[in-house]
PDB file of C-alpha atoms and ligand atoms in Angstrom:
ATOM      1  CA  MET A 147      12.043  35.779 -11.713  1.00  0.00           C
ATOM      2  CA  ASN A 148      15.152  33.626 -11.478  1.00  0.00           C
ATOM      3  CA  LYS A 149      16.033  32.167 -14.891  1.00  0.00           C
ATOM      4  CA  TYR A 150      16.537  28.723 -13.378  1.00  0.00           C
ATOM      5  CA  SER A 151      13.021  28.540 -11.968  1.00  0.00           C
ATOM      6  CA  LEU A 152      11.016  25.587 -13.278  1.00  0.00           C
ATOM      7  CA  LEU A 153       7.413  26.727 -13.650  1.00  0.00           C
ATOM      8  CA  THR A 154       5.887  25.125 -16.732  1.00  0.00           C
ATOM      9  CA  MET A 155       6.981  22.593 -19.348  1.00  0.00           C
ATOM     10  CA  LYS A 156       6.355  25.323 -21.928  1.00  0.00           C
ATOM     11  CA  ASP A 157       9.564  27.036 -20.775  1.00  0.00           C
ATOM     12  CA  LEU A 158      11.779  24.020 -21.544  1.00  0.00           C
ATOM     13  CA  THR A 159      13.204  23.267 -24.983  1.00  0.00           C
ATOM     14  CA  LYS A 160      13.663  19.757 -26.271  1.00  0.00           C
ATOM     15  CA  GLN A 161      17.357  20.066 -25.445  1.00  0.00           C
ATOM     16  CA  ASP A 162      16.640  21.278 -21.877  1.00  0.00           C
ATOM     17  CA  ILE A 163      14.382  18.274 -21.352  1.00  0.00           C
ATOM     18  CA  LEU A 164      16.971  15.804 -22.658  1.00  0.00           C
ATOM     19  CA  GLN A 165      19.629  17.351 -20.424  1.00  0.00           C
ATOM     20  CA  ILE A 166      17.425  17.034 -17.343  1.00  0.00           C
ATOM     21  CA  LEU A 167      16.639  13.410 -18.215  1.00  0.00           C
ATOM     22  CA  ASP A 168      20.279  12.539 -18.918  1.00  0.00           C
ATOM     23  CA  ASP A 169      21.355  14.074 -15.608  1.00  0.00           C
ATOM     24  CA  ALA A 170      18.570  12.181 -13.842  1.00  0.00           C
ATOM     25  CA  LEU A 171      19.805   8.901 -15.354  1.00  0.00           C
ATOM     26  CA  LEU A 172      23.348   9.694 -14.206  1.00  0.00           C
ATOM     27  CA  PHE A 173      22.065  10.449 -10.704  1.00  0.00           C
ATOM     28  CA  GLY A 174      20.865   6.829 -10.751  1.00  0.00           C
ATOM     29  CA  THR A 175      24.318   5.497 -11.680  1.00  0.00           C
ATOM     30  CA  ASP A 176      27.714   7.223 -11.740  1.00  0.00           C
ATOM     31  CA  TYR A 177      26.653  10.351  -9.880  1.00  0.00           C
ATOM     32  CA  LYS A 178      24.631   8.650  -7.101  1.00  0.00           C
ATOM     33  CA  ASP A 179      26.559  10.420  -4.353  1.00  0.00           C
ATOM     34  CA  TRP A 180      27.011  13.769  -6.104  1.00  0.00           C
ATOM     35  CA  GLN A 181      26.150  16.717  -3.873  1.00  0.00           C
ATOM     36  CA  LEU A 182      25.760  20.402  -4.560  1.00  0.00           C
ATOM     37  CA  PRO A 183      29.231  21.916  -4.336  1.00  0.00           C
ATOM     38  CA  ARG A 184      27.535  24.843  -2.694  1.00  0.00           C
ATOM     39  CA  SER A 185      26.513  22.616   0.173  1.00  0.00           C
ATOM     40  CA  LYS A 186      24.126  23.591   2.923  1.00  0.00           C
ATOM     41  CA  ALA A 187      21.848  25.368   0.435  1.00  0.00           C
ATOM     42  CA  LEU A 188      18.618  26.154   2.244  1.00  0.00           C
ATOM     43  CA  ILE A 189      15.458  25.014   0.509  1.00  0.00           C
ATOM     44  CA  ALA A 190      11.905  25.707   1.663  1.00  0.00           C
ATOM     45  CA  ASN A 191       9.089  23.364   0.672  1.00  0.00           C
ATOM     46  CA  LEU A 192       5.769  25.189   0.625  1.00  0.00           C
ATOM     47  CA  PHE A 193       2.832  22.887  -0.070  1.00  0.00           C
ATOM     48  CA  PHE A 194      -0.649  24.403  -0.003  1.00  0.00           C
ATOM     49  CA  GLU A 195      -2.223  21.159  -1.262  1.00  0.00           C
ATOM     50  CA  ALA A 196      -1.960  17.579  -0.042  1.00  0.00           C
ATOM     51  CA  SER A 197       0.974  15.614  -1.416  1.00  0.00           C
ATOM     52  CA  THR A 198       2.947  12.493  -0.603  1.00  0.00           C
ATOM     53  CA  ARG A 199       5.043  11.642  -3.690  1.00  0.00           C
ATOM     54  CA  THR A 200       5.946  15.145  -4.851  1.00  0.00           C
ATOM     55  CA  HIS A 201       6.518  16.603  -1.391  1.00  0.00           C
ATOM     56  CA  TYR A 202       8.634  13.840   0.073  1.00  0.00           C
ATOM     57  CA  SER A 203      10.565  13.021  -3.064  1.00  0.00           C
ATOM     58  CA  PHE A 204      11.545  16.685  -3.344  1.00  0.00           C
ATOM     59  CA  GLU A 205      12.639  16.446   0.291  1.00  0.00           C
ATOM     60  CA  SER A 206      14.572  13.247  -0.321  1.00  0.00           C
ATOM     61  CA  ALA A 207      16.270  14.771  -3.387  1.00  0.00           C
ATOM     62  CA  GLU A 208      17.172  17.918  -1.415  1.00  0.00           C
ATOM     63  CA  LEU A 209      18.655  15.950   1.485  1.00  0.00           C
ATOM     64  CA  GLN A 210      20.597  13.638  -0.838  1.00  0.00           C
ATOM     65  CA  LEU A 211      22.107  16.709  -2.508  1.00  0.00           C
ATOM     66  CA  GLY A 212      23.287  18.014   0.866  1.00  0.00           C
ATOM     67  CA  CYS A 213      20.704  20.796   1.215  1.00  0.00           C
ATOM     68  CA  LYS A 214      19.097  21.901   4.461  1.00  0.00           C
ATOM     69  CA  VAL A 215      15.345  21.625   4.215  1.00  0.00           C
ATOM     70  CA  ALA A 216      12.572  23.616   5.841  1.00  0.00           C
ATOM     71  CA  ASP A 217       9.190  22.059   5.525  1.00  0.00           C
ATOM     72  CA  ILE A 218       6.872  25.029   5.877  1.00  0.00           C
ATOM     73  CA  ASP A 219       3.707  24.137   7.736  1.00  0.00           C
ATOM     74  CA  VAL A 220       1.224  26.359   5.912  1.00  0.00           C
ATOM     75  CA  GLY A 221      -1.396  25.781   8.616  1.00  0.00           C
ATOM     76  CA  LYS A 222       0.938  27.250  11.257  1.00  0.00           C
ATOM     77  CA  SER A 223       2.307  30.054   9.085  1.00  0.00           C
ATOM     78  CA  SER A 224       1.028  33.608   8.678  1.00  0.00           C
ATOM     79  CA  VAL A 225      -0.934  32.394   5.639  1.00  0.00           C
ATOM     80  CA  THR A 226      -3.642  31.663   8.228  1.00  0.00           C
ATOM     81  CA  LYS A 227      -3.552  35.386   9.121  1.00  0.00           C
ATOM     82  CA  GLY A 228      -4.222  36.265   5.509  1.00  0.00           C
ATOM     83  CA  GLU A 229      -0.674  36.877   4.325  1.00  0.00           C
ATOM     84  CA  SER A 230      -0.447  36.734   0.523  1.00  0.00           C
ATOM     85  CA  LEU A 231       1.523  34.153  -1.406  1.00  0.00           C
ATOM     86  CA  TYR A 232       3.891  36.873  -2.622  1.00  0.00           C
ATOM     87  CA  ASP A 233       4.586  38.133   0.901  1.00  0.00           C
ATOM     88  CA  THR A 234       5.036  34.598   2.222  1.00  0.00           C
ATOM     89  CA  VAL A 235       7.631  33.753  -0.439  1.00  0.00           C
ATOM     90  CA  LYS A 236       9.328  37.164  -0.092  1.00  0.00           C
ATOM     91  CA  VAL A 237       9.652  36.512   3.655  1.00  0.00           C
ATOM     92  CA  LEU A 238      11.315  33.138   2.948  1.00  0.00           C
ATOM     93  CA  GLU A 239      13.695  34.817   0.507  1.00  0.00           C
ATOM     94  CA  SER A 240      14.505  37.572   3.048  1.00  0.00           C
ATOM     95  CA  ILE A 241      15.179  35.007   5.767  1.00  0.00           C
ATOM     96  CA  GLY A 242      17.832  33.518   3.485  1.00  0.00           C
ATOM     97  CA  TYR A 243      16.333  30.518   1.721  1.00  0.00           C
ATOM     98  CA  ASP A 244      18.126  29.801  -1.552  1.00  0.00           C
ATOM     99  CA  ALA A 245      15.200  28.201  -3.390  1.00  0.00           C
ATOM    100  CA  VAL A 246      11.552  27.349  -2.802  1.00  0.00           C
ATOM    101  CA  VAL A 247       9.348  24.487  -3.985  1.00  0.00           C
ATOM    102  CA  ILE A 248       5.678  25.480  -4.218  1.00  0.00           C
ATOM    103  CA  ARG A 249       2.457  23.559  -4.781  1.00  0.00           C
ATOM    104  CA  HIS A 250      -0.668  25.695  -4.951  1.00  0.00           C
ATOM    105  CA  SER A 251      -4.250  25.228  -6.115  1.00  0.00           C
ATOM    106  CA  GLN A 252      -4.237  28.411  -8.159  1.00  0.00           C
ATOM    107  CA  ASP A 253      -3.392  28.107 -11.877  1.00  0.00           C
ATOM    108  CA  GLU A 254      -0.131  29.961 -12.630  1.00  0.00           C
ATOM    109  CA  TYR A 255       0.248  31.205  -9.034  1.00  0.00           C
ATOM    110  CA  TYR A 256       3.846  32.016  -9.985  1.00  0.00           C
ATOM    111  CA  LYS A 257       2.708  34.990 -12.061  1.00  0.00           C
ATOM    112  CA  GLU A 258       2.365  36.855  -8.751  1.00  0.00           C
ATOM    113  CA  LEU A 259       5.973  36.014  -7.933  1.00  0.00           C
ATOM    114  CA  GLU A 260       7.767  37.907 -10.706  1.00  0.00           C
ATOM    115  CA  ASN A 261       9.735  39.928  -8.153  1.00  0.00           C
ATOM    116  CA  ILE A 262      11.116  36.924  -6.313  1.00  0.00           C
ATOM    117  CA  SER A 263      14.789  36.397  -7.152  1.00  0.00           C
ATOM    118  CA  ILE A 264      15.432  32.911  -5.766  1.00  0.00           C
ATOM    119  CA  PRO A 265      14.556  29.925  -8.024  1.00  0.00           C
ATOM    120  CA  ILE A 266      10.996  28.641  -7.727  1.00  0.00           C
ATOM    121  CA  LEU A 267      10.339  24.981  -8.501  1.00  0.00           C
ATOM    122  CA  ASN A 268       6.713  24.283  -9.295  1.00  0.00           C
ATOM    123  CA  GLY A 269       5.336  21.247  -7.457  1.00  0.00           C
ATOM    124  CA  GLY A 270       1.967  21.626  -9.236  1.00  0.00           C
ATOM    125  CA  ASP A 271      -0.274  24.609  -9.942  1.00  0.00           C
ATOM    126  CA  GLY A 272      -4.052  24.133 -10.122  1.00  0.00           C
ATOM    127  CA  GLN A 273      -5.072  22.313 -13.277  1.00  0.00           C
ATOM    128  CA  LYS A 274      -2.304  23.850 -15.314  1.00  0.00           C
ATOM    129  CA  ASP A 275       1.125  22.271 -14.892  1.00  0.00           C
ATOM    130  CA  HIS A 276       3.143  19.742 -12.953  1.00  0.00           C
ATOM    131  CA  PRO A 277       6.601  19.900 -14.514  1.00  0.00           C
ATOM    132  CA  THR A 278       8.482  17.497 -12.231  1.00  0.00           C
ATOM    133  CA  GLN A 279       5.747  14.855 -12.514  1.00  0.00           C
ATOM    134  CA  CYS A 280       5.935  15.287 -16.268  1.00  0.00           C
ATOM    135  CA  LEU A 281       9.723  14.894 -16.239  1.00  0.00           C
ATOM    136  CA  LEU A 282       9.528  11.713 -14.188  1.00  0.00           C
ATOM    137  CA  ASP A 283       6.907  10.354 -16.583  1.00  0.00           C
ATOM    138  CA  LEU A 284       9.204  11.187 -19.507  1.00  0.00           C
ATOM    139  CA  LEU A 285      12.169   9.602 -17.721  1.00  0.00           C
ATOM    140  CA  THR A 286      10.191   6.388 -17.175  1.00  0.00           C
ATOM    141  CA  MET A 287       9.327   6.197 -20.894  1.00  0.00           C
ATOM    142  CA  TYR A 288      12.841   7.197 -21.975  1.00  0.00           C
ATOM    143  CA  GLN A 289      14.377   4.446 -19.816  1.00  0.00           C
ATOM    144  CA  GLU A 290      11.966   1.908 -21.216  1.00  0.00           C
ATOM    145  CA  PHE A 291      12.132   2.731 -24.915  1.00  0.00           C
ATOM    146  CA  GLY A 292      15.455   4.614 -25.258  1.00  0.00           C
ATOM    147  CA  THR A 293      13.674   7.503 -26.982  1.00  0.00           C
ATOM    148  CA  LEU A 294      10.471   9.524 -26.758  1.00  0.00           C
ATOM    149  CA  GLU A 295      10.307  10.172 -30.477  1.00  0.00           C
ATOM    150  CA  GLY A 296       7.531   8.227 -32.172  1.00  0.00           C
ATOM    151  CA  LEU A 297       6.031   6.785 -28.977  1.00  0.00           C
ATOM    152  CA  ASN A 298       2.296   6.169 -28.974  1.00  0.00           C
ATOM    153  CA  VAL A 299       0.907   7.334 -25.626  1.00  0.00           C
ATOM    154  CA  VAL A 300      -2.699   7.177 -24.411  1.00  0.00           C
ATOM    155  CA  ILE A 301      -3.734   9.024 -21.266  1.00  0.00           C
ATOM    156  CA  CYS A 302      -7.081   8.011 -19.802  1.00  0.00           C
ATOM    157  CA  GLY A 303      -9.381   9.418 -17.129  1.00  0.00           C
ATOM    158  CA  ASP A 304     -10.083  12.853 -15.710  1.00  0.00           C
ATOM    159  CA  ILE A 305      -8.278  14.809 -18.408  1.00  0.00           C
ATOM    160  CA  LEU A 306     -10.234  17.999 -17.787  1.00  0.00           C
ATOM    161  CA  HIS A 307      -8.879  18.611 -14.284  1.00  0.00           C
ATOM    162  CA  SER A 308      -5.447  17.062 -14.642  1.00  0.00           C
ATOM    163  CA  ARG A 309      -2.316  19.208 -14.633  1.00  0.00           C
ATOM    164  CA  VAL A 310      -0.374  16.009 -15.335  1.00  0.00           C
ATOM    165  CA  ALA A 311      -2.304  15.488 -18.604  1.00  0.00           C
ATOM    166  CA  ALA A 312      -1.578  19.104 -19.579  1.00  0.00           C
ATOM    167  CA  SER A 313       2.154  18.985 -18.842  1.00  0.00           C
ATOM    168  CA  ASP A 314       2.609  15.539 -20.394  1.00  0.00           C
ATOM    169  CA  LYS A 315       0.809  16.603 -23.587  1.00  0.00           C
ATOM    170  CA  GLU A 316       2.965  19.700 -23.918  1.00  0.00           C
ATOM    171  CA  ALA A 317       6.235  17.849 -23.397  1.00  0.00           C
ATOM    172  CA  LEU A 318       5.520  14.588 -25.219  1.00  0.00           C
ATOM    173  CA  GLU A 319       4.440  16.443 -28.358  1.00  0.00           C
ATOM    174  CA  LYS A 320       7.575  18.568 -28.146  1.00  0.00           C
ATOM    175  CA  MET A 321       9.634  15.372 -27.967  1.00  0.00           C
ATOM    176  CA  GLY A 322       7.956  13.872 -31.044  1.00  0.00           C
ATOM    177  CA  ALA A 323       5.561  11.418 -29.383  1.00  0.00           C
ATOM    178  CA  THR A 324       1.857  11.041 -30.219  1.00  0.00           C
ATOM    179  CA  VAL A 325      -0.479  11.579 -27.263  1.00  0.00           C
ATOM    180  CA  ARG A 326      -4.207  10.894 -27.273  1.00  0.00           C
ATOM    181  CA  PHE A 327      -6.783  11.069 -24.533  1.00  0.00           C
ATOM    182  CA  ALA A 328      -9.486   8.631 -23.450  1.00  0.00           C
ATOM    183  CA  GLY A 329     -12.079   8.410 -20.701  1.00  0.00           C
ATOM    184  CA  PRO A 330     -15.562   9.781 -20.031  1.00  0.00           C
ATOM    185  CA  GLU A 331     -16.748  12.413 -22.481  1.00  0.00           C
ATOM    186  CA  ILE A 332     -17.523  14.882 -19.676  1.00  0.00           C
ATOM    187  CA  TRP A 333     -13.818  15.062 -18.859  1.00  0.00           C
ATOM    188  CA  ARG A 334     -12.575  15.859 -22.350  1.00  0.00           C
ATOM    189  CA  ARG A 335     -10.490  18.975 -22.806  1.00  0.00           C
ATOM    190  CA  GLU A 336     -10.324  21.285 -25.764  1.00  0.00           C
ATOM    191  CA  GLY A 337      -7.317  20.640 -27.976  1.00  0.00           C
ATOM    192  CA  PHE A 338      -6.700  17.191 -26.457  1.00  0.00           C
ATOM    193  CA  THR A 339      -7.344  14.559 -29.204  1.00  0.00           C
ATOM    194  CA  PRO A 340     -10.018  12.162 -27.915  1.00  0.00           C
ATOM    195  CA  VAL A 341      -9.974   8.389 -28.582  1.00  0.00           C
ATOM    196  CA  GLU A 342     -11.783   5.323 -27.271  1.00  0.00           C
ATOM    197  CA  LEU A 343      -9.346   3.373 -25.105  1.00  0.00           C
ATOM    198  CA  ASP A 344     -10.519   0.038 -26.523  1.00  0.00           C
ATOM    199  CA  ASP A 345      -9.877   1.218 -30.091  1.00  0.00           C
ATOM    200  CA  VAL A 346      -6.211   2.034 -29.445  1.00  0.00           C
ATOM    201  CA  ILE A 347      -5.144  -0.247 -26.595  1.00  0.00           C
ATOM    202  CA  GLU A 348      -3.369  -2.734 -28.907  1.00  0.00           C
ATOM    203  CA  GLU A 349      -1.198  -0.122 -30.590  1.00  0.00           C
ATOM    204  CA  ALA A 350      -0.234   1.940 -27.525  1.00  0.00           C
ATOM    205  CA  ASP A 351       3.300   1.862 -26.136  1.00  0.00           C
ATOM    206  CA  VAL A 352       2.204   3.591 -22.939  1.00  0.00           C
ATOM    207  CA  VAL A 353      -1.215   3.705 -21.292  1.00  0.00           C
ATOM    208  CA  MET A 354      -1.396   6.150 -18.409  1.00  0.00           C
ATOM    209  CA  MET A 355      -4.389   6.235 -16.074  1.00  0.00           C
ATOM    210  CA  LEU A 356      -5.300   9.383 -14.141  1.00  0.00           C
ATOM    211  CA  ARG A 357      -6.973   9.794 -10.774  1.00  0.00           C
ATOM    212  CA  ILE A 358     -10.501  11.166 -10.625  1.00  0.00           C
ATOM    213  CA  GLN A 359      -9.944  14.658  -9.170  1.00  0.00           C
ATOM    214  CA  LYS A 360     -12.806  14.708  -6.652  1.00  0.00           C
ATOM    215  CA  GLU A 361     -11.350  17.738  -4.889  1.00  0.00           C
ATOM    216  CA  ARG A 362     -11.816  19.658  -8.150  1.00  0.00           C
ATOM    217  CA  GLY A 363     -15.465  18.652  -8.424  1.00  0.00           C
ATOM    218  CA  SER A 364     -15.170  15.470 -10.503  1.00  0.00           C
ATOM    219  CA  SER A 365     -17.618  12.747  -9.657  1.00  0.00           C
ATOM    220  CA  LEU A 366     -18.574   9.371 -11.089  1.00  0.00           C
ATOM    221  CA  GLY A 367     -22.243  10.369 -10.923  1.00  0.00           C
ATOM    222  CA  ASP A 368     -24.315   7.182 -10.988  1.00  0.00           C
ATOM    223  CA  MET A 369     -21.407   4.993 -12.007  1.00  0.00           C
ATOM    224  CA  THR A 370     -20.030   2.634  -9.356  1.00  0.00           C
ATOM    225  CA  ASP A 371     -16.272   2.141  -8.945  1.00  0.00           C
ATOM    226  CA  ALA A 372     -16.572  -1.291 -10.577  1.00  0.00           C
ATOM    227  CA  GLU A 373     -18.461   0.149 -13.536  1.00  0.00           C
ATOM    228  CA  TYR A 374     -15.798   2.826 -14.034  1.00  0.00           C
ATOM    229  CA  LEU A 375     -13.061   0.164 -13.987  1.00  0.00           C
ATOM    230  CA  GLU A 376     -14.987  -1.877 -16.533  1.00  0.00           C
ATOM    231  CA  ARG A 377     -15.633   1.034 -18.905  1.00  0.00           C
ATOM    232  CA  TYR A 378     -12.540   3.208 -18.559  1.00  0.00           C
ATOM    233  CA  GLY A 379     -10.029   1.633 -16.183  1.00  0.00           C
ATOM    234  CA  MET A 380      -6.988  -0.623 -16.546  1.00  0.00           C
ATOM    235  CA  ASN A 381      -8.551  -4.031 -16.054  1.00  0.00           C
ATOM    236  CA  LYS A 382      -7.242  -7.504 -16.870  1.00  0.00           C
ATOM    237  CA  THR A 383      -8.929  -7.654 -20.292  1.00  0.00           C
ATOM    238  CA  ARG A 384      -7.322  -4.433 -21.482  1.00  0.00           C
ATOM    239  CA  TYR A 385      -3.987  -5.366 -19.922  1.00  0.00           C
ATOM    240  CA  ALA A 386      -3.993  -8.654 -21.868  1.00  0.00           C
ATOM    241  CA  ARG A 387      -4.683  -6.834 -25.147  1.00  0.00           C
ATOM    242  CA  MET A 388      -1.638  -4.572 -24.805  1.00  0.00           C
ATOM    243  CA  LYS A 389       1.607  -5.190 -26.698  1.00  0.00           C
ATOM    244  CA  ASP A 390       4.207  -7.295 -24.843  1.00  0.00           C
ATOM    245  CA  THR A 391       6.552  -4.302 -24.839  1.00  0.00           C
ATOM    246  CA  ALA A 392       3.939  -1.775 -23.659  1.00  0.00           C
ATOM    247  CA  ILE A 393       3.816  -0.297 -20.155  1.00  0.00           C
ATOM    248  CA  ILE A 394       1.115   1.079 -17.875  1.00  0.00           C
ATOM    249  CA  MET A 395       1.587   4.154 -15.704  1.00  0.00           C
ATOM    250  CA  HIS A 396      -0.249   6.321 -13.150  1.00  0.00           C
ATOM    251  CA  PRO A 397       0.991   9.529 -11.468  1.00  0.00           C
ATOM    252  CA  GLY A 398      -0.596   8.441  -8.178  1.00  0.00           C
ATOM    253  CA  PRO A 399      -2.291   8.385  -5.838  1.00  0.00           C
ATOM    254  CA  ILE A 400      -4.192   5.410  -7.308  1.00  0.00           C
ATOM    255  CA  ASN A 401      -7.771   4.648  -6.406  1.00  0.00           C
ATOM    256  CA  ARG A 402      -7.379   0.880  -6.492  1.00  0.00           C
ATOM    257  CA  GLY A 403     -10.382  -0.838  -8.044  1.00  0.00           C
ATOM    258  CA  VAL A 404     -11.382   2.337  -9.918  1.00  0.00           C
ATOM    259  CA  GLU A 405      -8.655   3.490 -12.328  1.00  0.00           C
ATOM    260  CA  PHE A 406      -6.599   0.304 -11.890  1.00  0.00           C
ATOM    261  CA  ASP A 407      -7.538  -3.262 -11.042  1.00  0.00           C
ATOM    262  CA  THR A 408      -5.696  -3.695  -7.747  1.00  0.00           C
ATOM    263  CA  ASP A 409      -3.876  -6.821  -9.069  1.00  0.00           C
ATOM    264  CA  LEU A 410      -2.313  -4.769 -11.871  1.00  0.00           C
ATOM    265  CA  VAL A 411      -0.649  -2.102  -9.738  1.00  0.00           C
ATOM    266  CA  GLU A 412       2.487  -4.262  -9.491  1.00  0.00           C
ATOM    267  CA  ALA A 413       1.973  -6.382 -12.625  1.00  0.00           C
ATOM    268  CA  PRO A 414       4.969  -6.866 -14.987  1.00  0.00           C
ATOM    269  CA  LYS A 415       3.909  -4.074 -17.361  1.00  0.00           C
ATOM    270  CA  SER A 416       3.278  -1.605 -14.534  1.00  0.00           C
ATOM    271  CA  ARG A 417       5.847   1.120 -13.915  1.00  0.00           C
ATOM    272  CA  TYR A 418       3.911   2.732 -11.059  1.00  0.00           C
ATOM    273  CA  PHE A 419       6.596   2.351  -8.381  1.00  0.00           C
ATOM    274  CA  LYS A 420       9.369   2.913 -10.940  1.00  0.00           C
ATOM    275  CA  GLN A 421       7.809   6.323 -11.635  1.00  0.00           C
ATOM    276  CA  ILE A 422       8.032   7.141  -7.936  1.00  0.00           C
ATOM    277  CA  GLN A 423      11.721   6.128  -7.809  1.00  0.00           C
ATOM    278  CA  ASN A 424      12.355   8.219 -10.898  1.00  0.00           C
ATOM    279  CA  GLY A 425      10.726  11.185  -9.164  1.00  0.00           C
ATOM    280  CA  VAL A 426      13.703  11.496  -6.832  1.00  0.00           C
ATOM    281  CA  LEU A 427      16.175  11.365  -9.743  1.00  0.00           C
ATOM    282  CA  VAL A 428      14.470  14.084 -11.811  1.00  0.00           C
ATOM    283  CA  ARG A 429      14.048  16.295  -8.746  1.00  0.00           C
ATOM    284  CA  LYS A 430      17.765  15.996  -8.009  1.00  0.00           C
ATOM    285  CA  SER A 431      18.354  16.970 -11.605  1.00  0.00           C
ATOM    286  CA  VAL A 432      16.096  20.066 -11.530  1.00  0.00           C
ATOM    287  CA  ILE A 433      17.482  21.233  -8.165  1.00  0.00           C
ATOM    288  CA  LYS A 434      21.040  20.963  -9.510  1.00  0.00           C
ATOM    289  CA  ARG A 435      19.927  22.997 -12.534  1.00  0.00           C
ATOM    290  CA  ALA A 436      18.169  25.541 -10.299  1.00  0.00           C
ATOM    291  CA  PHE A 437      21.515  26.348  -8.707  1.00  0.00           C
ATOM    292  CA  GLY A 438      23.059  26.962 -12.120  1.00  0.00           C
ATOM    293  CA  TYR A 439      25.175  23.797 -12.430  1.00  0.00           C
ATOM    294  CA  PRO A 440      25.638  22.659 -16.051  1.00  0.00           C
ATOM    295  CA  PRO A 441      24.700  19.159 -17.204  1.00  0.00           C
ATOM    296  CA  PHE A 442      27.072  16.356 -16.186  1.00  0.00           C
ATOM    297  CA  GLU A 443      29.812  15.598 -18.684  1.00  0.00           C
ATOM    298  CA  LYS A 444      28.841  12.255 -20.176  1.00  0.00           C
ATOM    299  CA  GLU A 445      32.357  11.252 -21.142  1.00  0.00           C
ATOM    300  CA  ASN A 446      33.406  11.458 -17.478  1.00  0.00           C
ATOM    301  CA  ALA A 447      30.529   9.260 -16.452  1.00  0.00           C
TER     302      ALA A 447
HETATM  303  C1  NCD B 296      -0.770  14.354  -9.149  1.00  0.00           C
HETATM  304  C2  NCD B 296      -1.026  15.802  -8.753  1.00  0.00           C
HETATM  305  O1  NCD B 296      -1.034  16.154  -7.584  1.00  0.00           O
HETATM  306  O2  NCD B 296      -1.203  16.558  -9.686  1.00  0.00           O
HETATM  307  N1  NCD B 296      -0.144  13.609  -8.167  1.00  0.00           N
HETATM  308  C3  NCD B 296       1.205  13.663  -8.050  1.00  0.00           C
HETATM  309  O3  NCD B 296       1.787  14.705  -7.886  1.00  0.00           O
HETATM  310  N2  NCD B 296       1.856  12.490  -8.165  1.00  0.00           N
HETATM  311  C4  NCD B 296      -1.969  13.698  -9.675  1.00  0.00           C
HETATM  312  C5  NCD B 296      -3.135  13.512  -8.755  1.00  0.00           C
HETATM  313  O4  NCD B 296      -3.174  14.009  -7.641  1.00  0.00           O
HETATM  314  O5  NCD B 296      -4.073  12.840  -9.207  1.00  0.00           O
END
């Protein structure tokens, strides 16, 4: 495995995370036009699950850095002939790709890829991890509050099936924030401190809603969309109870009228589209790191 692969937030130290975030911030300002000195790097994007934000913001980041991008159409590849994930990635490496971005429904799919030497950037594995989503969430909070230390974060919804909840918990705790989890009892997860959203809404700095992961078997049962919004979602009553300085977030895609009142998606406290913008910055930062480039020198910035 290449040491610059980004597979799980567990592999990053607090210092690694701060360096990635600082580089991402600089990509938004002084280093906007910075490109990989080793230009024309070939990157393959291999998405086995549906994706808009992650897939196309990786692509945008790659193109902005001067890479050449191959968007592998899994449905037209030899995966349909039964070729294994390992063989598929080994083929891409043998063809000459310099790095690969992978999203796959299997938890820790990368464990099969130990013998791959090019960097692997994880675009989401099963219910386990989603490191670049986590980093863009952290960046959004870091920009807002100037630190992650001491932040009071509540994540609400389908915790059980969410790789975003898992990665964000891992990283936020590492950075000194408090993270608690709300939503229907059936979606609680062992080791994830449960709270009632209405009990903590006034003290939270960040309230993040999660999508109901229907493709992983989650269902509202007898509850209607409107009932879910009323009991567990970000509605106008809860929004009004939040601190003036607090923000609301969602990794997307949003089910409007279920997790979020549709009028709140672009409300002043919402950072939903900011998160998406930040996704390009953190992906530029992790791609730069994947090719072994050290953090930007701040004093030159
Ligand atoms: C998330 C994912 O795929 O894990 N989406 C994303 O990457 N922005 C969350 C989700 O699909 O609900």
